[in-house]
mmCIF file of C-alpha atoms in Angstrom:
data_model
loop_
_atom_site.group_PDB
_atom_site.id
_atom_site.type_symbol
_atom_site.label_atom_id
_atom_site.label_comp_id
_atom_site.label_asym_id
_atom_site.label_seq_id
_atom_site.Cartn_x
_atom_site.Cartn_y
_atom_site.Cartn_z
ATOM 1 C CA MET O 1 100.590 102.977 79.760
ATOM 2 C CA ASN O 2 100.867 103.440 83.451
ATOM 3 C CA GLN O 3 103.731 101.616 85.104
ATOM 4 C CA GLY O 4 102.689 102.901 88.492
ATOM 5 C CA PRO O 5 102.627 101.106 91.793
ATOM 6 C CA THR O 6 100.760 97.826 91.987
ATOM 7 C CA SER O 7 98.947 96.650 95.038
ATOM 8 C CA SER O 8 98.885 92.973 94.249
ATOM 9 C CA GLY O 9 100.986 90.292 92.627
ATOM 10 C CA GLY O 10 104.298 91.649 93.842
ATOM 11 C CA GLU O 11 106.891 90.445 96.289
ATOM 12 C CA SER O 12 105.918 91.147 99.867
ATOM 13 C CA ALA O 13 107.939 93.779 101.674
ATOM 14 C CA ARG O 14 110.845 92.317 103.651
ATOM 15 C CA PHE O 15 111.960 95.547 105.275
ATOM 16 C CA ARG O 16 110.449 98.283 107.375
ATOM 17 C CA ALA O 17 111.407 101.860 108.116
ATOM 18 C CA GLY O 18 114.460 101.873 110.380
ATOM 19 C CA ASP O 19 115.836 98.499 109.205
ATOM 20 C CA GLU O 20 119.563 98.344 108.502
ATOM 21 C CA VAL O 21 120.248 97.153 104.967
ATOM 22 C CA ARG O 22 123.130 96.770 102.564
ATOM 23 C CA VAL O 23 122.966 97.323 98.808
ATOM 24 C CA ARG O 24 124.125 94.324 96.822
ATOM 25 C CA VAL O 25 127.112 94.701 94.519
ATOM 26 C CA ASP O 26 126.124 93.454 91.113
ATOM 27 C CA ASN O 27 126.132 94.155 87.422
ATOM 28 C CA PRO O 28 123.329 92.064 85.957
ATOM 29 C CA GLY O 29 124.560 92.979 82.496
ATOM 30 C CA GLY O 30 121.536 94.871 81.302
ATOM 31 C CA HIS O 31 119.331 97.697 82.449
ATOM 32 C CA PHE O 32 119.112 98.320 86.192
ATOM 33 C CA ARG O 33 118.450 101.322 88.424
ATOM 34 C CA THR O 34 120.914 100.903 91.272
ATOM 35 C CA PRO O 35 123.753 103.441 90.885
ATOM 36 C CA ALA O 36 127.265 102.025 91.158
ATOM 37 C CA TYR O 37 128.315 104.497 93.875
ATOM 38 C CA ILE O 38 125.730 103.174 96.323
ATOM 39 C CA GLN O 39 126.407 99.472 95.772
ATOM 40 C CA GLY O 40 128.004 97.791 98.765
ATOM 41 C CA GLN O 41 126.947 100.643 101.071
ATOM 42 C CA ALA O 42 125.084 100.080 104.312
ATOM 43 C CA GLY O 43 122.123 102.299 105.096
ATOM 44 C CA ARG O 44 118.789 102.488 106.828
ATOM 45 C CA VAL O 45 115.329 102.144 105.293
ATOM 46 C CA HIS O 46 113.673 105.568 105.412
ATOM 47 C CA LYS O 47 110.361 104.358 104.040
ATOM 48 C CA LEU O 48 108.623 101.976 101.700
ATOM 49 C CA CYS O 49 107.543 103.922 98.604
ATOM 50 C CA GLY O 50 105.280 101.307 97.077
ATOM 51 C CA VAL O 51 105.489 98.170 94.966
ATOM 52 C CA PHE O 52 106.492 98.676 91.330
ATOM 53 C CA PRO O 53 106.995 96.435 88.284
ATOM 54 C CA ASN O 54 110.658 95.493 88.042
ATOM 55 C CA PRO O 55 112.399 97.858 85.588
ATOM 56 C CA GLU O 56 114.961 95.165 84.752
ATOM 57 C CA SER O 57 112.117 93.252 83.117
ATOM 58 C CA LEU O 58 110.126 96.229 81.774
ATOM 59 C CA ALA O 59 113.199 97.445 79.919
ATOM 60 C CA TYR O 60 113.127 94.351 77.703
ATOM 61 C CA GLY O 61 109.401 94.144 77.070
ATOM 62 C CA GLY O 62 108.710 91.934 80.092
ATOM 63 C CA ASP O 63 105.754 92.306 82.423
ATOM 64 C CA GLY O 64 107.850 93.483 85.375
ATOM 65 C CA GLN O 65 106.620 90.632 87.571
ATOM 66 C CA PRO O 66 107.149 89.872 90.316
ATOM 67 C CA ALA O 67 106.752 93.546 91.179
ATOM 68 C CA GLN O 68 109.328 94.823 93.656
ATOM 69 C CA PRO O 69 108.867 96.854 96.809
ATOM 70 C CA LEU O 70 110.773 100.111 96.375
ATOM 71 C CA TYR O 71 112.449 101.735 99.379
ATOM 72 C CA ARG O 72 113.910 105.136 100.008
ATOM 73 C CA VAL O 73 117.139 104.213 101.757
ATOM 74 C CA GLU O 74 119.198 106.666 103.795
ATOM 75 C CA PHE O 75 122.988 106.718 103.791
ATOM 76 C CA SER O 76 125.545 108.874 105.572
ATOM 77 C CA GLN O 77 127.385 111.061 103.065
ATOM 78 C CA LYS O 78 130.677 110.758 104.975
ATOM 79 C CA GLN O 79 130.358 107.014 104.716
ATOM 80 C CA VAL O 80 129.529 106.957 101.008
ATOM 81 C CA TRP O 81 132.224 109.478 100.031
ATOM 82 C CA PRO O 82 135.354 109.363 102.177
ATOM 83 C CA GLU O 83 136.366 112.775 100.757
ATOM 84 C CA TYR O 84 132.943 114.313 101.495
ATOM 85 C CA ARG O 85 133.142 118.000 102.394
ATOM 86 C CA GLY O 86 130.360 118.707 104.847
ATOM 87 C CA PRO O 87 129.144 117.825 108.323
ATOM 88 C CA VAL O 88 128.617 114.211 109.392
ATOM 89 C CA SER O 89 124.887 114.874 109.618
ATOM 90 C CA ASP O 90 124.551 115.204 105.810
ATOM 91 C CA LYS O 91 122.621 112.370 104.178
ATOM 92 C CA ILE O 92 121.774 110.923 100.811
ATOM 93 C CA HIS O 93 118.587 109.057 99.979
ATOM 94 C CA VAL O 94 118.462 106.633 97.076
ATOM 95 C CA ASP O 95 115.391 104.733 95.849
ATOM 96 C CA ILE O 96 116.276 101.045 95.729
ATOM 97 C CA TYR O 97 114.245 97.992 94.761
ATOM 98 C CA GLN O 98 113.997 95.188 97.273
ATOM 99 C CA HIS O 99 115.937 92.602 95.281
ATOM 100 C CA TRP O 100 118.990 94.875 95.532
ATOM 101 C CA LEU O 101 118.872 94.968 99.318
ATOM 102 C CA GLU O 102 120.019 92.492 101.945
ATOM 103 C CA PRO O 103 119.640 92.681 105.708
ATOM 104 C CA VAL O 104 122.706 93.731 107.693
ATOM 105 C CA MET Y 1 118.511 90.390 73.285
ATOM 106 C CA THR Y 2 120.208 92.066 70.377
ATOM 107 C CA ILE Y 3 120.162 95.790 70.206
ATOM 108 C CA PRO Y 4 120.096 97.168 66.674
ATOM 109 C CA GLU Y 5 123.005 99.312 65.726
ATOM 110 C CA THR Y 6 122.412 102.900 66.520
ATOM 111 C CA PRO Y 7 123.059 106.075 64.625
ATOM 112 C CA GLY Y 8 126.322 107.688 65.504
ATOM 113 C CA ASN Y 9 127.951 104.565 66.885
ATOM 114 C CA GLY Y 10 130.511 104.491 64.131
ATOM 115 C CA HIS Y 11 129.372 101.220 62.564
ATOM 116 C CA ASP Y 12 127.000 102.530 59.986
ATOM 117 C CA GLY Y 13 128.950 105.335 58.433
ATOM 118 C CA HIS Y 14 127.134 107.956 60.459
ATOM 119 C CA ASP Y 15 129.905 108.669 62.883
ATOM 120 C CA HIS Y 16 129.306 112.039 64.445
ATOM 121 C CA GLU Y 17 132.695 113.307 63.298
ATOM 122 C CA ASP Y 18 131.156 113.489 59.834
ATOM 123 C CA HIS Y 19 128.103 115.352 60.935
ATOM 124 C CA PRO Y 20 128.264 118.968 61.814
ATOM 125 C CA GLY Y 21 124.638 118.443 62.783
ATOM 126 C CA MET Y 22 125.950 117.243 66.105
ATOM 127 C CA ALA Y 23 126.029 120.925 66.906
ATOM 128 C CA HIS Y 24 123.045 121.148 69.165
ATOM 129 C CA ASP Y 25 121.369 124.143 67.668
ATOM 130 C CA GLU Y 26 121.751 123.204 64.024
ATOM 131 C CA GLU Y 27 118.165 122.841 62.876
ATOM 132 C CA MET Y 28 118.689 120.171 60.213
ATOM 133 C CA GLY Y 29 121.585 118.134 61.568
ATOM 134 C CA TYR Y 30 121.807 114.372 61.434
ATOM 135 C CA TYR Y 31 119.562 113.704 64.400
ATOM 136 C CA ALA Y 32 117.031 116.350 63.405
ATOM 137 C CA LEU Y 33 116.725 114.649 60.004
ATOM 138 C CA ARG Y 34 116.551 111.234 61.601
ATOM 139 C CA ALA Y 35 113.754 112.458 63.880
ATOM 140 C CA ARG Y 36 111.868 113.967 60.984
ATOM 141 C CA ALA Y 37 112.178 110.710 59.035
ATOM 142 C CA MET Y 38 110.786 108.729 61.978
ATOM 143 C CA GLU Y 39 107.906 111.127 62.373
ATOM 144 C CA ALA Y 40 107.087 110.900 58.667
ATOM 145 C CA LEU Y 41 107.053 107.098 58.830
ATOM 146 C CA LEU Y 42 104.892 107.033 61.968
ATOM 147 C CA VAL Y 43 102.403 109.271 60.198
ATOM 148 C CA GLU Y 44 102.517 107.300 56.922
ATOM 149 C CA LYS Y 45 101.837 104.099 58.810
ATOM 150 C CA GLY Y 46 98.924 105.656 60.648
ATOM 151 C CA ILE Y 47 100.510 105.169 64.066
ATOM 152 C CA CYS Y 48 100.049 108.792 64.938
ATOM 153 C CA SER Y 49 99.059 111.991 63.211
ATOM 154 C CA PRO Y 50 100.950 115.280 62.989
ATOM 155 C CA ASP Y 51 98.120 116.837 64.991
ATOM 156 C CA GLU Y 52 98.623 114.350 67.805
ATOM 157 C CA ILE Y 53 102.311 115.182 67.949
ATOM 158 C CA GLN Y 54 101.675 118.920 67.843
ATOM 159 C CA GLY Y 55 98.963 118.475 70.464
ATOM 160 C CA MET Y 56 101.473 116.746 72.712
ATOM 161 C CA VAL Y 57 104.026 119.511 72.118
ATOM 162 C CA ASP Y 58 101.381 121.987 73.254
ATOM 163 C CA ARG Y 59 100.447 119.914 76.297
ATOM 164 C CA VAL Y 60 104.070 119.682 77.354
ATOM 165 C CA GLU Y 61 104.619 123.405 76.753
ATOM 166 C CA ALA Y 62 101.601 124.162 78.905
ATOM 167 C CA ARG Y 63 103.348 122.775 81.978
ATOM 168 C CA SER Y 64 105.800 125.072 83.686
ATOM 169 C CA PRO Y 65 107.252 125.864 87.090
ATOM 170 C CA ALA Y 66 104.264 128.200 87.558
ATOM 171 C CA ASP Y 67 102.218 125.062 88.293
ATOM 172 C CA GLY Y 68 104.584 123.960 91.011
ATOM 173 C CA ALA Y 69 104.740 127.507 92.366
ATOM 174 C CA ARG Y 70 100.971 127.605 92.724
ATOM 175 C CA VAL Y 71 101.051 124.359 94.689
ATOM 176 C CA VAL Y 72 103.844 125.592 96.957
ATOM 177 C CA ALA Y 73 102.091 128.914 97.587
ATOM 178 C CA ARG Y 74 98.925 127.090 98.623
ATOM 179 C CA ALA Y 75 100.945 124.877 100.957
ATOM 180 C CA TRP Y 76 102.520 127.951 102.568
ATOM 181 C CA ALA Y 77 99.149 129.595 102.991
ATOM 182 C CA ASP Y 78 97.143 126.589 104.128
ATOM 183 C CA PRO Y 79 98.626 124.225 106.771
ATOM 184 C CA GLU Y 80 95.997 121.558 106.128
ATOM 185 C CA PHE Y 81 96.784 121.545 102.430
ATOM 186 C CA LYS Y 82 100.485 121.366 103.238
ATOM 187 C CA ALA Y 83 99.947 118.324 105.453
ATOM 188 C CA LEU Y 84 98.003 116.616 102.664
ATOM 189 C CA LEU Y 85 100.613 117.580 100.051
ATOM 190 C CA LEU Y 86 103.363 115.981 102.114
ATOM 191 C CA SER Y 87 101.405 112.819 102.921
ATOM 192 C CA ASP Y 88 99.399 112.296 99.712
ATOM 193 C CA PRO Y 89 100.587 114.606 96.901
ATOM 194 C CA GLU Y 90 98.177 113.245 94.286
ATOM 195 C CA ALA Y 91 95.174 113.916 96.529
ATOM 196 C CA ALA Y 92 96.444 117.416 97.250
ATOM 197 C CA LEU Y 93 96.901 118.143 93.546
ATOM 198 C CA ALA Y 94 93.442 116.807 92.786
ATOM 199 C CA GLN Y 95 92.104 119.293 95.338
ATOM 200 C CA LEU Y 96 93.751 122.066 93.338
ATOM 201 C CA GLY Y 97 92.145 120.772 90.175
ATOM 202 C CA TYR Y 98 95.219 119.190 88.596
ATOM 203 C CA SER Y 99 94.480 116.080 86.604
ATOM 204 C CA LEU Y 100 97.786 114.413 85.920
ATOM 205 C CA PRO Y 101 98.285 112.305 82.794
ATOM 206 C CA VAL Y 102 97.954 108.569 83.481
ATOM 207 C CA THR Y 103 101.583 108.093 82.523
ATOM 208 C CA THR Y 104 102.745 110.465 85.275
ATOM 209 C CA PRO Y 105 105.126 108.775 87.695
ATOM 210 C CA LYS Y 106 104.394 108.829 91.402
ATOM 211 C CA LEU Y 107 105.177 112.131 93.053
ATOM 212 C CA ASP Y 108 106.688 112.748 96.463
ATOM 213 C CA VAL Y 109 107.064 116.132 98.146
ATOM 214 C CA VAL Y 110 109.832 116.890 100.648
ATOM 215 C CA GLU Y 111 109.914 119.924 102.903
ATOM 216 C CA ASN Y 112 112.868 122.235 103.438
ATOM 217 C CA THR Y 113 113.180 123.789 106.893
ATOM 218 C CA ASP Y 114 115.760 125.930 108.665
ATOM 219 C CA LYS Y 115 117.458 122.691 109.780
ATOM 220 C CA LEU Y 116 117.032 120.458 106.717
ATOM 221 C CA HIS Y 117 117.687 121.251 103.055
ATOM 222 C CA HIS Y 118 116.783 118.801 100.263
ATOM 223 C CA LEU Y 119 118.473 118.715 96.873
ATOM 224 C CA VAL Y 120 117.111 116.577 94.008
ATOM 225 C CA VAL Y 121 119.164 114.934 91.259
ATOM 226 C CA CYS Y 122 118.897 111.959 88.961
ATOM 227 C CA THR Y 123 122.375 110.539 88.505
ATOM 228 C CA LEU Y 124 121.277 107.905 85.961
ATOM 229 C CA CYS Y 125 119.242 110.021 83.556
ATOM 230 C CA SER Y 126 116.964 113.011 84.091
ATOM 231 C CA CYS Y 127 114.020 111.950 86.284
ATOM 232 C CA TYR Y 128 112.133 115.132 87.145
ATOM 233 C CA PRO Y 129 108.602 116.060 88.257
ATOM 234 C CA ARG Y 130 107.638 117.165 84.739
ATOM 235 C CA ALA Y 131 103.940 117.071 85.536
ATOM 236 C CA LEU Y 132 104.448 119.999 87.903
ATOM 237 C CA LEU Y 133 107.557 121.766 86.637
ATOM 238 C CA GLY Y 134 107.569 121.114 82.907
ATOM 239 C CA ARG Y 135 110.777 120.065 81.188
ATOM 240 C CA PRO Y 136 113.918 120.040 83.312
ATOM 241 C CA PRO Y 137 116.451 122.835 82.775
ATOM 242 C CA ASP Y 138 119.568 121.994 80.765
ATOM 243 C CA TRP Y 139 121.818 122.123 83.808
ATOM 244 C CA TYR Y 140 119.717 119.497 85.609
ATOM 245 C CA LYS Y 141 120.443 117.084 82.739
ATOM 246 C CA SER Y 142 124.124 117.989 82.505
ATOM 247 C CA LEU Y 143 126.839 115.475 83.256
ATOM 248 C CA ALA Y 144 128.432 117.964 85.675
ATOM 249 C CA TYR Y 145 125.308 118.249 87.803
ATOM 250 C CA ARG Y 146 124.605 114.519 87.715
ATOM 251 C CA SER Y 147 128.179 113.765 88.783
ATOM 252 C CA ARG Y 148 128.615 116.460 91.410
ATOM 253 C CA ALA Y 149 125.233 116.859 93.113
ATOM 254 C CA VAL Y 150 125.616 113.635 95.081
ATOM 255 C CA VAL Y 151 129.224 114.015 96.163
ATOM 256 C CA ASP Y 152 129.417 117.804 96.547
ATOM 257 C CA PRO Y 153 125.882 119.113 97.127
ATOM 258 C CA ARG Y 154 127.057 122.064 99.204
ATOM 259 C CA GLY Y 155 129.471 123.144 96.483
ATOM 260 C CA VAL Y 156 126.751 122.882 93.853
ATOM 261 C CA ILE Y 157 124.248 124.797 95.979
ATOM 262 C CA SER Y 158 126.763 127.563 96.619
ATOM 263 C CA GLU Y 159 127.283 127.921 92.851
ATOM 264 C CA PHE Y 160 123.581 128.777 92.686
ATOM 265 C CA GLY Y 161 124.193 131.453 95.293
ATOM 266 C CA LEU Y 162 123.154 129.793 98.526
ATOM 267 C CA ASP Y 163 125.574 129.100 101.353
ATOM 268 C CA LEU Y 164 124.223 126.709 103.931
ATOM 269 C CA GLY Y 165 125.760 126.600 107.381
ATOM 270 C CA ASP Y 166 126.884 123.387 109.018
ATOM 271 C CA ASP Y 167 123.851 123.590 111.313
ATOM 272 C CA VAL Y 168 121.672 122.818 108.278
ATOM 273 C CA GLU Y 169 121.581 119.162 107.278
ATOM 274 C CA VAL Y 170 121.848 118.690 103.526
ATOM 275 C CA LEU Y 171 119.865 115.738 102.234
ATOM 276 C CA VAL Y 172 120.391 114.708 98.607
ATOM 277 C CA LEU Y 173 117.642 112.710 96.884
ATOM 278 C CA ASP Y 174 118.891 110.636 93.969
ATOM 279 C CA SER Y 175 115.629 109.989 92.156
ATOM 280 C CA THR Y 176 116.557 107.174 89.848
ATOM 281 C CA ALA Y 177 113.556 104.874 90.058
ATOM 282 C CA ASP Y 178 109.773 105.341 90.143
ATOM 283 C CA LEU Y 179 109.437 108.435 92.337
ATOM 284 C CA ARG Y 180 109.671 112.067 91.254
ATOM 285 C CA TYR Y 181 110.547 114.560 93.965
ATOM 286 C CA LEU Y 182 109.332 118.106 94.420
ATOM 287 C CA VAL Y 183 110.993 120.252 97.064
ATOM 288 C CA LEU Y 184 108.680 122.401 99.152
ATOM 289 C CA PRO Y 185 110.980 125.362 99.817
ATOM 290 C CA ARG Y 186 110.973 127.312 103.084
ATOM 291 C CA ARG Y 187 108.523 130.153 103.251
ATOM 292 C CA PRO Y 188 110.640 133.314 103.157
ATOM 293 C CA GLU Y 189 110.686 135.689 106.104
ATOM 294 C CA GLY Y 190 108.625 138.791 105.709
ATOM 295 C CA SER Y 191 105.985 137.081 103.573
ATOM 296 C CA GLN Y 192 103.286 136.836 106.259
ATOM 297 C CA GLU Y 193 101.062 139.499 104.752
ATOM 298 C CA MET Y 194 101.301 138.291 101.184
ATOM 299 C CA THR Y 195 98.423 136.794 99.217
ATOM 300 C CA GLU Y 196 98.716 133.352 97.709
ATOM 301 C CA GLU Y 197 99.245 134.889 94.289
ATOM 302 C CA GLN Y 198 102.072 137.053 95.605
ATOM 303 C CA LEU Y 199 103.589 134.079 97.386
ATOM 304 C CA ALA Y 200 103.667 132.122 94.132
ATOM 305 C CA GLU Y 201 105.916 134.839 92.669
ATOM 306 C CA LEU Y 202 108.543 133.975 95.254
ATOM 307 C CA VAL Y 203 108.677 130.321 94.238
ATOM 308 C CA THR Y 204 111.278 129.633 91.581
ATOM 309 C CA ARG Y 205 111.895 126.470 89.625
ATOM 310 C CA ASP Y 206 115.329 126.146 91.182
ATOM 311 C CA SER Y 207 113.910 126.402 94.709
ATOM 312 C CA MET Y 208 111.667 123.422 93.938
ATOM 313 C CA ILE Y 209 114.717 121.391 92.891
ATOM 314 C CA GLY Y 210 116.591 122.515 95.977
ATOM 315 C CA VAL Y 211 119.583 124.361 94.508
ATOM 316 C CA THR Y 212 118.270 127.608 95.985
ATOM 317 C CA ASN Y 213 115.728 128.939 98.440
ATOM 318 C CA ALA Y 214 112.599 130.799 97.401
ATOM 319 C CA ARG Y 215 113.072 134.500 96.675
ATOM 320 C CA SER Y 216 112.643 137.030 99.418
ATOM 321 C CA PRO Y 217 109.764 139.515 99.203
ATOM 322 C CA GLN Y 218 112.397 142.248 98.825
ATOM 323 C CA ALA Y 219 113.840 140.522 95.774
ATOM 324 C CA VAL Y 220 110.548 140.789 93.906
ATOM 325 C CA GLY Y 221 109.935 144.327 95.113
ATOM 326 C CA ALA Y 222 107.108 143.338 97.405
ATOM 327 C CA GLY Y 223 108.866 143.920 100.693
ATOM 328 C CA MET T 1 133.823 100.734 86.298
ATOM 329 C CA PRO T 2 130.301 102.184 86.135
ATOM 330 C CA GLN T 3 128.472 102.378 82.813
ATOM 331 C CA VAL T 4 128.568 105.699 80.987
ATOM 332 C CA HIS T 5 125.114 106.860 82.105
ATOM 333 C CA ASP T 6 125.771 106.061 85.767
ATOM 334 C CA ARG T 7 127.384 109.426 86.611
ATOM 335 C CA GLY T 8 127.016 109.854 90.357
ATOM 336 C CA GLY T 9 130.351 110.811 91.937
ATOM 337 C CA TRP T 10 132.403 110.776 88.744
ATOM 338 C CA PRO T 11 135.402 113.060 89.020
ATOM 339 C CA ASN T 12 134.115 116.343 87.664
ATOM 340 C CA GLU T 13 135.261 119.832 88.580
ATOM 341 C CA ASP T 14 133.196 121.613 85.947
ATOM 342 C CA PRO T 15 131.036 124.430 87.242
ATOM 343 C CA ILE T 16 127.336 123.885 86.551
ATOM 344 C CA ASP T 17 126.534 125.694 83.312
ATOM 345 C CA GLN T 18 123.253 127.443 84.095
ATOM 346 C CA GLU T 19 122.656 128.751 80.591
ATOM 347 C CA GLU T 20 119.546 127.426 78.854
ATOM 348 C CA HIS T 21 119.430 126.713 75.135
ATOM 349 C CA ASN T 22 116.229 127.334 73.235
ATOM 350 C CA LEU T 23 114.688 124.071 72.149
ATOM 351 C CA SER T 24 114.524 123.533 68.412
ATOM 352 C CA ASP T 25 111.289 122.426 66.850
ATOM 353 C CA TRP T 26 112.705 118.958 66.193
ATOM 354 C CA GLU T 27 113.633 118.577 69.867
ATOM 355 C CA ARG T 28 110.102 119.439 70.957
ATOM 356 C CA ARG T 29 108.726 116.946 68.459
ATOM 357 C CA VAL T 30 111.054 114.155 69.566
ATOM 358 C CA ASP T 31 109.954 114.770 73.131
ATOM 359 C CA ALA T 32 106.323 114.687 71.977
ATOM 360 C CA MET T 33 106.788 111.498 69.910
ATOM 361 C CA HIS T 34 108.090 109.731 73.002
ATOM 362 C CA ASN T 35 105.059 110.844 74.985
ATOM 363 C CA VAL T 36 102.550 109.998 72.245
ATOM 364 C CA LEU T 37 104.042 106.525 71.733
ATOM 365 C CA SER T 38 104.039 106.034 75.485
ATOM 366 C CA GLU T 39 100.329 106.745 75.649
ATOM 367 C CA LYS T 40 99.770 104.257 72.814
ATOM 368 C CA GLY T 41 101.642 101.541 74.687
ATOM 369 C CA LEU T 42 104.467 101.518 72.130
ATOM 370 C CA ARG T 43 107.150 102.899 74.401
ATOM 371 C CA ARG T 44 108.062 102.427 78.019
ATOM 372 C CA THR T 45 110.318 104.621 80.079
ATOM 373 C CA ASP T 46 112.538 101.695 81.012
ATOM 374 C CA GLU T 47 112.853 100.582 77.397
ATOM 375 C CA MET T 48 113.872 104.085 76.482
ATOM 376 C CA ARG T 49 116.397 104.291 79.310
ATOM 377 C CA ARG T 50 117.845 100.952 78.282
ATOM 378 C CA ALA T 51 118.078 102.091 74.659
ATOM 379 C CA ILE T 52 119.972 105.234 75.695
ATOM 380 C CA GLU T 53 122.275 103.197 77.913
ATOM 381 C CA SER T 54 123.090 100.952 74.953
ATOM 382 C CA LEU T 55 124.698 103.832 73.045
ATOM 383 C CA ASP T 56 128.434 103.458 72.963
ATOM 384 C CA PRO T 57 130.092 105.677 75.585
ATOM 385 C CA ALA T 58 131.629 108.137 73.115
ATOM 386 C CA THR T 59 128.269 108.714 71.430
ATOM 387 C CA TYR T 60 126.529 109.064 74.776
ATOM 388 C CA GLU T 61 128.935 111.768 75.877
ATOM 389 C CA ALA T 62 128.996 113.592 72.540
ATOM 390 C CA CYS T 63 125.236 113.669 72.054
ATOM 391 C CA SER T 64 122.960 116.384 73.307
ATOM 392 C CA TYR T 65 119.965 115.381 75.372
ATOM 393 C CA TYR T 66 117.427 115.127 72.560
ATOM 394 C CA GLU T 67 119.974 113.558 70.233
ATOM 395 C CA ARG T 68 120.092 110.704 72.747
ATOM 396 C CA TRP T 69 116.302 110.630 72.808
ATOM 397 C CA THR T 70 116.282 110.453 69.005
ATOM 398 C CA ALA T 71 118.764 107.605 68.962
ATOM 399 C CA ALA T 72 116.693 105.787 71.588
ATOM 400 C CA LEU T 73 113.490 106.290 69.631
ATOM 401 C CA GLU T 74 115.127 104.766 66.569
ATOM 402 C CA ILE T 75 116.351 101.761 68.543
ATOM 403 C CA MET T 76 112.896 101.121 70.004
ATOM 404 C CA LEU T 77 110.962 101.568 66.763
ATOM 405 C CA LEU T 78 113.316 99.218 64.885
ATOM 406 C CA GLU T 79 113.331 96.690 67.685
ATOM 407 C CA LYS T 80 109.534 96.562 67.870
ATOM 408 C CA GLY T 81 109.278 96.308 64.110
ATOM 409 C CA VAL T 82 107.205 99.483 63.910
ATOM 410 C CA ILE T 83 109.543 100.640 61.155
ATOM 411 C CA THR T 84 112.428 98.945 59.378
ATOM 412 C CA ARG T 85 115.949 100.221 58.937
ATOM 413 C CA GLU T 86 115.456 100.266 55.166
ATOM 414 C CA GLU T 87 112.369 102.419 55.484
ATOM 415 C CA LEU T 88 114.103 104.782 57.862
ATOM 416 C CA ASP T 89 117.268 105.095 55.792
ATOM 417 C CA GLY T 90 115.161 105.667 52.683
ATOM 418 C CA LYS T 91 113.038 108.346 54.308
ATOM 419 C CA PHE T 92 116.141 109.929 55.819
ATOM 420 C CA GLU T 93 117.780 110.235 52.369
ATOM 421 C CA GLU T 94 114.591 111.535 50.828
ATOM 422 C CA ILE T 95 114.277 114.292 53.428
ATOM 423 C CA ARG T 96 117.979 115.111 53.347
ATOM 424 C CA ASN T 97 117.857 115.580 49.586
ATOM 425 C CA ARG T 98 114.873 117.836 49.943
ATOM 426 C CA VAL T 99 116.328 120.237 52.490
#
């Protein structure tokens, strides 16, 4: 069964490329796809990847609705890892669903 | 929701300490037997047939990094195809005659240049562009790679034999959600005269994950 | 404290072991069962991820990749009522006694 992007029935996109966002800090107590190391970090939306059924619902047999816009969000490595060995220009991109993001 | 107890969790007498089958290459260890029992039941209940399972094994085996290499070689040789591959990978693959299974996750292609080097990891599990590269290598699924690739990408890349200068930006992609990333490696110097088929020989699996660059023509004896 | 599967940035100095192991037949078939069940609508990637994440941390770390997939398959098939634990344990014993 295809759990690919949906074009309708999902949440509308709140953010656009270039927007400053922060990843919420949370542990909803079940399955979720937002790595711990990126929670609480501020970054910039690189692009909107599409709208996808919510994995936190799919994981338990739910229908994944409302589907969530998924963003590729860019973070500075030096900011994410204080001990980072590498130039300040190095970046990390993480795919994050909209309900995990808040505007800065 | 309640999760049934699982094998090996120590509650059902199948603690792994008791099972030498935990050794990964032991053909008939605990998990191998468990898997065989599940398969037998699925077949008995008519949910799937042994042929279907074998057919799927064959379909999975048929996919390999050679597929990705063919796509990369075309992108190197044909700027229009490259532009399409970067903007609409599925359309580009369709042009090459690839029909991806309906269950294939969405693919995204990122381009390495002399100023920007991408490295792909999945820190949460093992998300990987299987449709184009086949099964991921063991190291990609290892706890060491999943832990280190995000925090020390340059160290990891240098272990694979590539030292990137500080003038090259390293961009790690943690592909943990619905996208699968394929790296389009840099076209090696000295490959101008090569045919698409020869170019494909330069494209390694590791270069499409981003831990290395593509091979040089000299390295494959074509220089 | 992140969950056991959430590995990004964990302290780890181990070099990346680049050696490949040859897949056993049972590993290929577990992989295939996941895919076949997926195509039949009996298995979702997120259900499978959640099942793997529900393994206790020691098991998660001790298991090989396809051992985790096997454990996850069992969790999903039991949960969906496709097979019962009694059936599985019975078949498991039967096969173990045979080999």
